[in-house]
Amino acid sequence: MLIRRPTDILPSEITSPELYRDRRRFLAQSTALALAAALPAGLARAAGQSLGPLAKSPYSIGETPTPYKAVTTYNNFYELGTDKADPAENTHRLKPAPWTLRVEGLVNKPRTFSIEELLKLAPLEERIYRMRCVEGWSMVIPWVGFPLASLLKLVEPQGSAKYVEFVSHYDRSTMTRGVLEWPYNEGLRLDEARHPLTLLAVGLYGEVLPVQNGAPIRLVVPWKYGFKGAKSLVTLRLTEKQPITAWMKAGPSEYGFYSNVNPEVDHPRWSQATERRIGEFSKRKTLMFNGYADQVASMYTGMDLRRFF
Ligand SMILES: Nc1nc2c(c(=O)[nH]1)N[C@H]1C(S)=C(S)[C@@H](COP(=O)(O)O)O[C@H]1N2
Ligand SMILES: [Mo]
């Protein structure tokens, strides 16, 4: 796959939007907030709009976020094209509003949520997470979202529910055909889905999520490879059986259900021992569970992580 590396992005391309974002984020936030508050709810939902006051999260890491420009122009979103630069150039192929998210399956209270309802479900938090793609690159992204656990609580999973399946939006008339079996889907075990690190993201850098990053709502699971973070979600389904994910269907020997970041278990085509942080020159060592081992390792006690990769 041909990729446009951040080192190919001219400093002149980066500087002005970065300064603009940073100024808005750190100096003029109150102005942006007042503006957003003055807009009717529906109008405030465009990429770039401030998401308002955000609770700081104890789950944030203390590393410097990857520049906004790289986070929003170096993407994997195959429905909008398979090159890293494609999704940002093809945002017109996905209309993030109006939108609903259906939660169904083994729950007592199946329900269809509007985005406005989801935004009111729990206080929005800024969560600065380390993210690692199985291809060997990583970023630090200041997500905005709320724990998936708060949504699950509301729909009351039944005792027989063991997994959550996540289904992305797919429109055959505007999106990529072939490559994967569509719609894109992913899955988590219910305890993973309820883990406090597991986020439904609606924004990044304090602003409404850009289409290329999975607008209007996407999954973020920081201790797993990036592909688990299904974008532009339309359905969450609670199931008894382990879902078969789009990547498992595409390559069962390459992609397992768990997909935990693990420097000791290589992907057949790529070493997982090291990674290149976007914007940096030398490689870093990949950390067990992407550095979240203290918080998540206990969920996998006694499991052979080579077998359950
Ligand atoms: N629907 C959908 N979700 C997806 C993908 C995709 O192609 N389609 N790509 C995945 C992969 S491989 C990665 S690395 C992350 C990238 O998220 P980002 O572009 O916001 O960094 O999204 C994941 N979610
Ligand atoms: Mo990825």
PDB file of N, CA and C and ligand atoms in Angstrom, residues 71 74-79 132-135 137 139 141 143 168-169 180 182 184 204 212-214 218 225-232 247, ligand 1:
ATOM      1  N   VAL A  71      -3.372  13.225  12.132  1.00  0.00           N
ATOM      2  CA  VAL A  71      -4.491  12.412  12.637  1.00  0.00           C
ATOM      3  C   VAL A  71      -5.651  12.404  11.645  1.00  0.00           C
ATOM      4  N   TYR A  74      -4.018  10.883   7.574  1.00  0.00           N
ATOM      5  CA  TYR A  74      -3.336   9.590   7.460  1.00  0.00           C
ATOM      6  C   TYR A  74      -4.258   8.569   8.099  1.00  0.00           C
ATOM      7  N   ASN A  75      -5.210   8.053   7.306  1.00  0.00           N
ATOM      8  CA  ASN A  75      -6.289   7.255   7.888  1.00  0.00           C
ATOM      9  C   ASN A  75      -6.472   5.908   7.202  1.00  0.00           C
ATOM     10  N   ASN A  76      -6.985   4.957   7.968  1.00  0.00           N
ATOM     11  CA  ASN A  76      -7.509   3.725   7.395  1.00  0.00           C
ATOM     12  C   ASN A  76      -9.016   3.758   7.532  1.00  0.00           C
ATOM     13  N   PHE A  77      -9.701   3.828   6.411  1.00  0.00           N
ATOM     14  CA  PHE A  77     -11.168   3.806   6.373  1.00  0.00           C
ATOM     15  C   PHE A  77     -11.487   3.338   4.963  1.00  0.00           C
ATOM     16  N   TYR A  78     -11.403   2.007   4.783  1.00  0.00           N
ATOM     17  CA  TYR A  78     -11.419   1.415   3.448  1.00  0.00           C
ATOM     18  C   TYR A  78     -12.685   1.740   2.660  1.00  0.00           C
ATOM     19  N   GLU A  79     -13.797   1.976   3.359  1.00  0.00           N
ATOM     20  CA  GLU A  79     -15.024   2.329   2.643  1.00  0.00           C
ATOM     21  C   GLU A  79     -14.829   3.612   1.827  1.00  0.00           C
ATOM     22  N   ARG A 132      -2.208   2.105  18.225  1.00  0.00           N
ATOM     23  CA  ARG A 132      -1.225   1.426  17.387  1.00  0.00           C
ATOM     24  C   ARG A 132      -1.917   0.597  16.315  1.00  0.00           C
ATOM     25  N   CYS A 133      -1.488   0.808  15.071  1.00  0.00           N
ATOM     26  CA  CYS A 133      -2.020   0.032  13.949  1.00  0.00           C
ATOM     27  C   CYS A 133      -1.164  -1.210  13.773  1.00  0.00           C
ATOM     28  N   VAL A 134      -1.772  -2.302  13.347  1.00  0.00           N
ATOM     29  CA  VAL A 134      -1.059  -3.561  13.135  1.00  0.00           C
ATOM     30  C   VAL A 134      -0.001  -3.413  12.035  1.00  0.00           C
ATOM     31  N   GLU A 135      -0.142  -2.368  11.191  1.00  0.00           N
ATOM     32  CA  GLU A 135       0.842  -2.132  10.128  1.00  0.00           C
ATOM     33  C   GLU A 135       2.165  -1.595  10.655  1.00  0.00           C
ATOM     34  N   TRP A 137       2.631   1.452  12.664  1.00  0.00           N
ATOM     35  CA  TRP A 137       2.728   2.867  13.016  1.00  0.00           C
ATOM     36  C   TRP A 137       1.813   3.161  14.199  1.00  0.00           C
ATOM     37  N   MET A 139       0.090   6.484  16.858  1.00  0.00           N
ATOM     38  CA  MET A 139      -0.222   7.901  17.072  1.00  0.00           C
ATOM     39  C   MET A 139      -0.679   8.075  18.512  1.00  0.00           C
ATOM     40  N   ILE A 141      -3.709  10.188  20.223  1.00  0.00           N
ATOM     41  CA  ILE A 141      -4.888  10.935  19.755  1.00  0.00           C
ATOM     42  C   ILE A 141      -5.730  11.424  20.934  1.00  0.00           C
ATOM     43  N   TRP A 143      -8.898  11.899  21.899  1.00  0.00           N
ATOM     44  CA  TRP A 143     -10.290  11.597  21.557  1.00  0.00           C
ATOM     45  C   TRP A 143     -11.234  12.387  22.449  1.00  0.00           C
ATOM     46  N   SER A 168     -20.451  -1.084  11.123  1.00  0.00           N
ATOM     47  CA  SER A 168     -20.268   0.233  10.517  1.00  0.00           C
ATOM     48  C   SER A 168     -21.297   0.461   9.421  1.00  0.00           C
ATOM     49  N   HIS A 169     -21.544   1.724   9.138  1.00  0.00           N
ATOM     50  CA  HIS A 169     -22.406   2.111   8.017  1.00  0.00           C
ATOM     51  C   HIS A 169     -21.789   1.642   6.701  1.00  0.00           C
ATOM     52  N   LEU A 180     -13.097  -5.935   1.287  1.00  0.00           N
ATOM     53  CA  LEU A 180     -13.561  -6.635   2.484  1.00  0.00           C
ATOM     54  C   LEU A 180     -15.023  -7.010   2.266  1.00  0.00           C
ATOM     55  N   TRP A 182     -18.568  -6.330   3.282  1.00  0.00           N
ATOM     56  CA  TRP A 182     -19.227  -5.196   3.931  1.00  0.00           C
ATOM     57  C   TRP A 182     -20.582  -5.581   4.476  1.00  0.00           C
ATOM     58  N   TYR A 184     -18.375  -3.358   7.334  1.00  0.00           N
ATOM     59  CA  TYR A 184     -17.261  -3.582   8.262  1.00  0.00           C
ATOM     60  C   TYR A 184     -17.854  -3.920   9.622  1.00  0.00           C
ATOM     61  N   LEU A 204     -12.431  14.598  18.274  1.00  0.00           N
ATOM     62  CA  LEU A 204     -11.003  14.594  18.574  1.00  0.00           C
ATOM     63  C   LEU A 204     -10.508  16.034  18.579  1.00  0.00           C
ATOM     64  N   GLN A 212     -13.457  11.317   8.108  1.00  0.00           N
ATOM     65  CA  GLN A 212     -12.396  10.334   7.869  1.00  0.00           C
ATOM     66  C   GLN A 212     -11.981   9.577   9.131  1.00  0.00           C
ATOM     67  N   ASN A 213     -12.292  10.119  10.302  1.00  0.00           N
ATOM     68  CA  ASN A 213     -11.976   9.424  11.546  1.00  0.00           C
ATOM     69  C   ASN A 213     -13.155   8.632  12.105  1.00  0.00           C
ATOM     70  N   GLY A 214     -14.277   8.596  11.345  1.00  0.00           N
ATOM     71  CA  GLY A 214     -15.371   7.724  11.762  1.00  0.00           C
ATOM     72  C   GLY A 214     -16.619   8.422  12.246  1.00  0.00           C
ATOM     73  N   ARG A 218     -17.657   6.373  16.697  1.00  0.00           N
ATOM     74  CA  ARG A 218     -16.839   5.189  16.412  1.00  0.00           C
ATOM     75  C   ARG A 218     -16.285   4.621  17.716  1.00  0.00           C
ATOM     76  N   TYR A 225      -5.223  -3.508  18.462  1.00  0.00           N
ATOM     77  CA  TYR A 225      -4.794  -2.903  17.201  1.00  0.00           C
ATOM     78  C   TYR A 225      -5.909  -2.011  16.638  1.00  0.00           C
ATOM     79  N   GLY A 226      -5.483  -0.999  15.894  1.00  0.00           N
ATOM     80  CA  GLY A 226      -6.402   0.038  15.422  1.00  0.00           C
ATOM     81  C   GLY A 226      -7.645  -0.467  14.728  1.00  0.00           C
ATOM     82  N   PHE A 227      -7.531  -1.614  14.044  1.00  0.00           N
ATOM     83  CA  PHE A 227      -8.680  -2.055  13.246  1.00  0.00           C
ATOM     84  C   PHE A 227      -9.889  -2.442  14.081  1.00  0.00           C
ATOM     85  N   LYS A 228      -9.680  -2.675  15.405  1.00  0.00           N
ATOM     86  CA  LYS A 228     -10.834  -2.980  16.254  1.00  0.00           C
ATOM     87  C   LYS A 228     -11.755  -1.769  16.402  1.00  0.00           C
ATOM     88  N   GLY A 229     -11.230  -0.579  16.154  1.00  0.00           N
ATOM     89  CA  GLY A 229     -12.001   0.648  16.366  1.00  0.00           C
ATOM     90  C   GLY A 229     -12.920   0.960  15.202  1.00  0.00           C
ATOM     91  N   ALA A 230     -13.999   0.185  15.069  1.00  0.00           N
ATOM     92  CA  ALA A 230     -14.915   0.347  13.929  1.00  0.00           C
ATOM     93  C   ALA A 230     -15.486   1.765  13.882  1.00  0.00           C
ATOM     94  N   LYS A 231     -15.498   2.314  12.659  1.00  0.00           N
ATOM     95  CA  LYS A 231     -15.915   3.707  12.445  1.00  0.00           C
ATOM     96  C   LYS A 231     -17.380   3.802  12.027  1.00  0.00           C
ATOM     97  N   SER A 232     -17.936   4.991  12.186  1.00  0.00           N
ATOM     98  CA  SER A 232     -19.286   5.323  11.675  1.00  0.00           C
ATOM     99  C   SER A 232     -20.278   4.211  11.990  1.00  0.00           C
ATOM    100  N   TRP A 247     -12.217  -8.533   9.364  1.00  0.00           N
ATOM    101  CA  TRP A 247     -10.815  -8.886   9.140  1.00  0.00           C
ATOM    102  C   TRP A 247     -10.559 -10.376   9.340  1.00  0.00           C
TER     103      TRP A 247
HETATM  104  N1  LIG B   1     -15.526   1.099   9.174  1.00  0.00           N
HETATM  105  C1  LIG B   1     -14.199   1.038   9.265  1.00  0.00           C
HETATM  106  N2  LIG B   1     -13.623   1.194  10.468  1.00  0.00           N
HETATM  107  C2  LIG B   1     -12.255   1.143  10.583  1.00  0.00           C
HETATM  108  C3  LIG B   1     -11.446   0.891   9.457  1.00  0.00           C
HETATM  109  C4  LIG B   1     -12.095   0.723   8.185  1.00  0.00           C
HETATM  110  O1  LIG B   1     -11.460   0.514   7.140  1.00  0.00           O
HETATM  111  N3  LIG B   1     -13.458   0.823   8.148  1.00  0.00           N
HETATM  112  N4  LIG B   1     -10.066   0.810   9.595  1.00  0.00           N
HETATM  113  C5  LIG B   1      -9.551   0.461  10.937  1.00  0.00           C
HETATM  114  C6  LIG B   1      -8.098   0.600  11.049  1.00  0.00           C
HETATM  115  S1  LIG B   1      -7.142  -0.577  10.272  1.00  0.00           S
HETATM  116  C7  LIG B   1      -7.504   1.562  11.818  1.00  0.00           C
HETATM  117  S2  LIG B   1      -5.823   1.596  12.051  1.00  0.00           S
HETATM  118  C8  LIG B   1      -8.327   2.644  12.440  1.00  0.00           C
HETATM  119  C9  LIG B   1      -7.793   4.000  12.013  1.00  0.00           C
HETATM  120  O2  LIG B   1      -8.481   5.039  12.668  1.00  0.00           O
HETATM  121  P1  LIG B   1      -8.057   6.566  12.384  1.00  0.00           P
HETATM  122  O3  LIG B   1      -8.017   6.750  10.905  1.00  0.00           O
HETATM  123  O4  LIG B   1      -9.096   7.399  13.052  1.00  0.00           O
HETATM  124  O5  LIG B   1      -6.702   6.769  13.007  1.00  0.00           O
HETATM  125  O6  LIG B   1      -9.703   2.576  12.085  1.00  0.00           O
HETATM  126  C10 LIG B   1     -10.253   1.258  12.042  1.00  0.00           C
HETATM  127  N5  LIG B   1     -11.687   1.327  11.821  1.00  0.00           N
END
